[in-house]
PDB file of N, CA and C and ligand atoms in Angstrom:
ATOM      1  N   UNK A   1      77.103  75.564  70.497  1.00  0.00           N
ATOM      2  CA  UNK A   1      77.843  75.070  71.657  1.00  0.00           C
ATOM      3  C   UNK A   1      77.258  75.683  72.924  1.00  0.00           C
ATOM      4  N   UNK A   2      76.695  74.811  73.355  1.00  0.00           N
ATOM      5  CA  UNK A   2      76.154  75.338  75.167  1.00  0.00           C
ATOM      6  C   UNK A   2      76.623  74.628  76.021  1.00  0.00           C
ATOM      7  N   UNK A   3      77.950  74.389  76.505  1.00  0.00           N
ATOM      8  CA  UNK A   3      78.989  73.761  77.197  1.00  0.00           C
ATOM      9  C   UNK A   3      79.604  74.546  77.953  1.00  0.00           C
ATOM     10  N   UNK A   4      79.811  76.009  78.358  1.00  0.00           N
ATOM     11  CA  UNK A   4      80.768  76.646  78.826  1.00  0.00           C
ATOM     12  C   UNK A   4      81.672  75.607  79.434  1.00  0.00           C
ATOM     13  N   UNK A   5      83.018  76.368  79.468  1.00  0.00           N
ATOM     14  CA  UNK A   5      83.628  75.876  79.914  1.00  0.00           C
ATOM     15  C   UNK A   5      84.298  77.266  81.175  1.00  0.00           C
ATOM     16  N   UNK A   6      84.280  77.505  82.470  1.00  0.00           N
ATOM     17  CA  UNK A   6      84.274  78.625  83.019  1.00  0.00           C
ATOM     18  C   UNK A   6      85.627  78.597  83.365  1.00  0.00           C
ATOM     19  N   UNK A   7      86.309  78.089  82.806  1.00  0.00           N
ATOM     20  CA  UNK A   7      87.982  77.687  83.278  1.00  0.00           C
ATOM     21  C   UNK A   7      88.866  78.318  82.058  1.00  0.00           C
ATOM     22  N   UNK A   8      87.734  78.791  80.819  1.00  0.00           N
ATOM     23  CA  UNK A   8      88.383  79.069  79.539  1.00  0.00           C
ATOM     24  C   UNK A   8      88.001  80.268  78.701  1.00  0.00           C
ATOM     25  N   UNK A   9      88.015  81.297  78.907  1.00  0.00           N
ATOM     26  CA  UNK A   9      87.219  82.415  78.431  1.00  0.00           C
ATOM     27  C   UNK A   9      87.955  82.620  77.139  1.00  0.00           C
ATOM     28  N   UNK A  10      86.482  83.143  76.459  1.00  0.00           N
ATOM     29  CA  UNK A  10      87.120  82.996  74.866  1.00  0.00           C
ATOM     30  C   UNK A  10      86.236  83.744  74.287  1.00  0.00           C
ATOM     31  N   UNK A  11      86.326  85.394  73.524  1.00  0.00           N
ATOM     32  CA  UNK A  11      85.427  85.990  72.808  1.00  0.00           C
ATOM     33  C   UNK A  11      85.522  85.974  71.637  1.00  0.00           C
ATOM     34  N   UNK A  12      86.400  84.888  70.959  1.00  0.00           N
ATOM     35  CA  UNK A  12      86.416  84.195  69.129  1.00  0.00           C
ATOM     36  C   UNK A  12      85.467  83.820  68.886  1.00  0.00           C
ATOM     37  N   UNK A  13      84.346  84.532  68.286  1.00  0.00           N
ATOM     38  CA  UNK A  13      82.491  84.346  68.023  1.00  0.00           C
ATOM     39  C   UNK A  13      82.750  83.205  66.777  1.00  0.00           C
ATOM     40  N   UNK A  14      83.742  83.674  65.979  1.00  0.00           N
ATOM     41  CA  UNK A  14      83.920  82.828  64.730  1.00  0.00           C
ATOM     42  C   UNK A  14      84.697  81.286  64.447  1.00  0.00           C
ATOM     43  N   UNK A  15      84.459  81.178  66.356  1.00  0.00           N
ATOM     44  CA  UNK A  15      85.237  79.840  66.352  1.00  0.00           C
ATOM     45  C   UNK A  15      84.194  78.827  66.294  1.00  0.00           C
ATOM     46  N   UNK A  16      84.526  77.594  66.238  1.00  0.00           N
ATOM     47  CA  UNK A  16      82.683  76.840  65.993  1.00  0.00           C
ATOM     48  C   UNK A  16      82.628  76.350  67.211  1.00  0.00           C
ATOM     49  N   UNK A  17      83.959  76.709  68.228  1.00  0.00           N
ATOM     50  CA  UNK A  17      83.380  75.999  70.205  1.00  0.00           C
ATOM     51  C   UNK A  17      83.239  76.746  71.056  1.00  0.00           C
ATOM     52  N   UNK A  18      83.141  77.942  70.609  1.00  0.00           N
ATOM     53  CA  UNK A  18      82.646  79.164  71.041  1.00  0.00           C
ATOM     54  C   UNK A  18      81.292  78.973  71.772  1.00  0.00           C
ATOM     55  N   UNK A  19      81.024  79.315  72.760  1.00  0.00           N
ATOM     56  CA  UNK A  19      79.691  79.470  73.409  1.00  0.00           C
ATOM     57  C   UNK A  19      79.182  80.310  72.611  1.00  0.00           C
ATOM     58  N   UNK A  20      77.665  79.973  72.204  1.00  0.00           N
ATOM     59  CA  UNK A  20      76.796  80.940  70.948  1.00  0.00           C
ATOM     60  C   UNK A  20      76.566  81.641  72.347  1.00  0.00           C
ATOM     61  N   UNK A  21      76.287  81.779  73.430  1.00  0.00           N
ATOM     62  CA  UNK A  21      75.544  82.796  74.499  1.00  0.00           C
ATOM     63  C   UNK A  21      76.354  83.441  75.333  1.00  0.00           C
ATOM     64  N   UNK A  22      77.598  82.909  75.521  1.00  0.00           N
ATOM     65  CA  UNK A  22      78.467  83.992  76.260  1.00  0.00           C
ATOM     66  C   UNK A  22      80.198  83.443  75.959  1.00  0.00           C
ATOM     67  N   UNK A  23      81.049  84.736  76.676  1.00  0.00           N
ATOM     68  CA  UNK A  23      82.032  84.283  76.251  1.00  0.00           C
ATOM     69  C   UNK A  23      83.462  83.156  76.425  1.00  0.00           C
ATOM     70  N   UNK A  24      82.973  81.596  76.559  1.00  0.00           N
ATOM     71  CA  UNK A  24      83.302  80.951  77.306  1.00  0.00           C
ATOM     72  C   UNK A  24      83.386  80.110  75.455  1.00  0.00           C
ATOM     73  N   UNK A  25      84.840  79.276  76.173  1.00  0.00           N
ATOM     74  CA  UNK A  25      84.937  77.889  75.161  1.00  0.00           C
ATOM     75  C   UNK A  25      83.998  77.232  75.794  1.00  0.00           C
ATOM     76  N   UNK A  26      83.998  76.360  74.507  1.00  0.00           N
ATOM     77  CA  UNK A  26      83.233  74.856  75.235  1.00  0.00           C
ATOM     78  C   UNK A  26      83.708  73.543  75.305  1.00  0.00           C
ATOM     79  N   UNK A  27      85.178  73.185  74.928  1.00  0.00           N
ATOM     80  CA  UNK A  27      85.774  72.256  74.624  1.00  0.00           C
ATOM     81  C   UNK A  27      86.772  71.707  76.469  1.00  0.00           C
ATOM     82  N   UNK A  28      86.652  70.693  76.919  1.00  0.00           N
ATOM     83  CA  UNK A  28      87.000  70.344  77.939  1.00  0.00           C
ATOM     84  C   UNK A  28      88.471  71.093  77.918  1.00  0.00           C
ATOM     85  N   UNK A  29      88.916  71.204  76.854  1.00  0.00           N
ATOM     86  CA  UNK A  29      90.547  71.345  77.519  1.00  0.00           C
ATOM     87  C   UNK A  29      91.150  72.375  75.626  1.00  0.00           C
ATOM     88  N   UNK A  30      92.140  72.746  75.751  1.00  0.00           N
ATOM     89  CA  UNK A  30      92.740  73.510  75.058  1.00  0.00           C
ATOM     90  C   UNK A  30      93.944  73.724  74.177  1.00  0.00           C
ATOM     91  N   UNK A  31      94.828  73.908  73.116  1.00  0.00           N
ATOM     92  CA  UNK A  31      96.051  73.805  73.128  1.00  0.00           C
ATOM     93  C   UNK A  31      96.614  75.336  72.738  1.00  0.00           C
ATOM     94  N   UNK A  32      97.364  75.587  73.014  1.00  0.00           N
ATOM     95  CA  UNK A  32      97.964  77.100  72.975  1.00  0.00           C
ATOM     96  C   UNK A  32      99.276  77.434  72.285  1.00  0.00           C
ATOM     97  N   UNK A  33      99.612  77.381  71.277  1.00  0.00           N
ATOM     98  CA  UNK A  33     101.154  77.743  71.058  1.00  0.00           C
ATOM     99  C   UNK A  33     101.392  78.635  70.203  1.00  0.00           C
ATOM    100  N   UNK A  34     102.521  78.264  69.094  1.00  0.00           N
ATOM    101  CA  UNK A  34     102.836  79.862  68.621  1.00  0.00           C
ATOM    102  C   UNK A  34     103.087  79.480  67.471  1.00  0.00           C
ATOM    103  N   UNK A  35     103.134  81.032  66.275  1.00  0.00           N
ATOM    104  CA  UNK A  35     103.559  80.557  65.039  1.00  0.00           C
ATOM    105  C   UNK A  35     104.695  81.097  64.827  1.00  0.00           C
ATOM    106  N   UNK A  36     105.445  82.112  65.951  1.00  0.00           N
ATOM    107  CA  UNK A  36     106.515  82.916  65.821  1.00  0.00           C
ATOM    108  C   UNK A  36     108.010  81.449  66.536  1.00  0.00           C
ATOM    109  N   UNK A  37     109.078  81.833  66.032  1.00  0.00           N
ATOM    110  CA  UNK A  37     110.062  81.349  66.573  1.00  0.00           C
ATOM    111  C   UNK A  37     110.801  82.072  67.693  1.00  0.00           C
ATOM    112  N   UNK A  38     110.674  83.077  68.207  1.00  0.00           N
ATOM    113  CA  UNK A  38     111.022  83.587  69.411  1.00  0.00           C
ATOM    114  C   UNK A  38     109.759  84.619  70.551  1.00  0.00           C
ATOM    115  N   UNK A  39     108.480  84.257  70.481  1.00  0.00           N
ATOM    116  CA  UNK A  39     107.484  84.875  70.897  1.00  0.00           C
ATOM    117  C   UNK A  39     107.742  86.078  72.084  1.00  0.00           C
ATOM    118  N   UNK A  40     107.275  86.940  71.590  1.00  0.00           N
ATOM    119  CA  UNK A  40     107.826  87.713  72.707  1.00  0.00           C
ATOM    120  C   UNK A  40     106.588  89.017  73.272  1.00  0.00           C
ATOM    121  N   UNK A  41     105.578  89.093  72.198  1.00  0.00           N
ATOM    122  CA  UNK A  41     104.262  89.887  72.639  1.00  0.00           C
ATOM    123  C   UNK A  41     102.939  88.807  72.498  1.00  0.00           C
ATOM    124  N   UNK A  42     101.768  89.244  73.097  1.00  0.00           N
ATOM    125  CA  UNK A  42     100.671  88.657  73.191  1.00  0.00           C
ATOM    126  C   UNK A  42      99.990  87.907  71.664  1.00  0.00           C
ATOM    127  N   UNK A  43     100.307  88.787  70.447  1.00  0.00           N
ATOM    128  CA  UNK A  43     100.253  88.465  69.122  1.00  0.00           C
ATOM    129  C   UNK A  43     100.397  87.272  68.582  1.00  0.00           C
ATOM    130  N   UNK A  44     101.755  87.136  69.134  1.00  0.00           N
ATOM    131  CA  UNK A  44     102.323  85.956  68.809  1.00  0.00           C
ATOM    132  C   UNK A  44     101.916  84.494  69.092  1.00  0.00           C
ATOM    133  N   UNK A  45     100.673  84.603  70.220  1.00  0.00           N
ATOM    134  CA  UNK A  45     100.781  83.226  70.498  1.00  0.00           C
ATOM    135  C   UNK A  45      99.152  82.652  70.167  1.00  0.00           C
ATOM    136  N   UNK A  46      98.918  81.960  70.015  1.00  0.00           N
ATOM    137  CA  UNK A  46      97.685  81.274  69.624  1.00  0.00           C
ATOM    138  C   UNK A  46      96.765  80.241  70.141  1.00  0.00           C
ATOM    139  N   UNK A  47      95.103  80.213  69.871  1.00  0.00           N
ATOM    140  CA  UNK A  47      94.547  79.072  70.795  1.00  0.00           C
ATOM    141  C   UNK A  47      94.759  78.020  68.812  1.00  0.00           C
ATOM    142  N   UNK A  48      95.825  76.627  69.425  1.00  0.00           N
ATOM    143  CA  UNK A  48      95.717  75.720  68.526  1.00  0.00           C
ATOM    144  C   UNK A  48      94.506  74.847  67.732  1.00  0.00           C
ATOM    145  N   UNK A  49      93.730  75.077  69.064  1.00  0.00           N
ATOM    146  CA  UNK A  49      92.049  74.031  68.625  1.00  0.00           C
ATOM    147  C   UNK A  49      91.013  75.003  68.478  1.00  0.00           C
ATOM    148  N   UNK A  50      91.347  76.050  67.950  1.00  0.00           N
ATOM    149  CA  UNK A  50      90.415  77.196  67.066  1.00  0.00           C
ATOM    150  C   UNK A  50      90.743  76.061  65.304  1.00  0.00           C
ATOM    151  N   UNK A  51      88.360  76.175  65.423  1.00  0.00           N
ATOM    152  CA  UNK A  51      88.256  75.585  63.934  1.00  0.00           C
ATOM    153  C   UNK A  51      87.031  76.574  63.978  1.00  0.00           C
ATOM    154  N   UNK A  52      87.343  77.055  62.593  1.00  0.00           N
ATOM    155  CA  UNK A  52      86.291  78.019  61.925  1.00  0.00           C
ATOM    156  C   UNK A  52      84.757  77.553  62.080  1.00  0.00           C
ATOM    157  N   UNK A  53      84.106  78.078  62.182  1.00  0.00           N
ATOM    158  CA  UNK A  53      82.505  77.956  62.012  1.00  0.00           C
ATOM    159  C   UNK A  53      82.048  77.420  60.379  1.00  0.00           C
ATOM    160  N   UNK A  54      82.626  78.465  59.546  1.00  0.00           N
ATOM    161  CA  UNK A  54      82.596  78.053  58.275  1.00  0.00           C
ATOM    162  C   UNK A  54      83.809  76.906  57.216  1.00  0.00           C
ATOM    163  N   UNK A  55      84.209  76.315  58.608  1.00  0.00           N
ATOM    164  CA  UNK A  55      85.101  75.170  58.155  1.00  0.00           C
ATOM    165  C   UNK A  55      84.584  74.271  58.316  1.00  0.00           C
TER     166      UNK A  55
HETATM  167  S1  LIG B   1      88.917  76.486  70.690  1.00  0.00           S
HETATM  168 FE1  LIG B   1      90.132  78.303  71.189  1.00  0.00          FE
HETATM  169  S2  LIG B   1      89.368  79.918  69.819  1.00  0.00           S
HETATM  170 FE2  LIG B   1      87.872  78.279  69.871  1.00  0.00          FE
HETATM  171  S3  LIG B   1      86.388  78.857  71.420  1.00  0.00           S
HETATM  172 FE3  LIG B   1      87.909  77.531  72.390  1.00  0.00          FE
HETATM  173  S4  LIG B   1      89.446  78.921  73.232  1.00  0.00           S
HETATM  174 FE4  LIG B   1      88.236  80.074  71.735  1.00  0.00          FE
END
């Protein structure tokens, strides 16, 4: 992926839209939510359009 996206910083190396050269998504846009039912620390919440490299 050589797309940065400079609106989206992202150091998940093991994601497959990961910029291979720095730490930037590369996907135009993003989804973010949670797997907890009352989120309340940083842990809790998640990038949704994380897909594995080895997926
Ligand atoms: S999809 Fe999410 S986890 Fe994957 S590179 Fe983009 S921001 Fe990071």
């Amino acid at each position: 992926m050589d797309n940065p996206n400079k609106s989206i910083e992202c150091s998940v190396e093991q994601c497959r839209y990961h910029c291979s050269d720095c730490n930037y998504c590369s996907l135009d846009k993003i989804r973010v939510g949670t797997h907890e039912a009352d989120p309340e620390t940083i842990q809790c919440v998640d990038c949704m359009s994380f897909r594995s490299v080895q997926g």
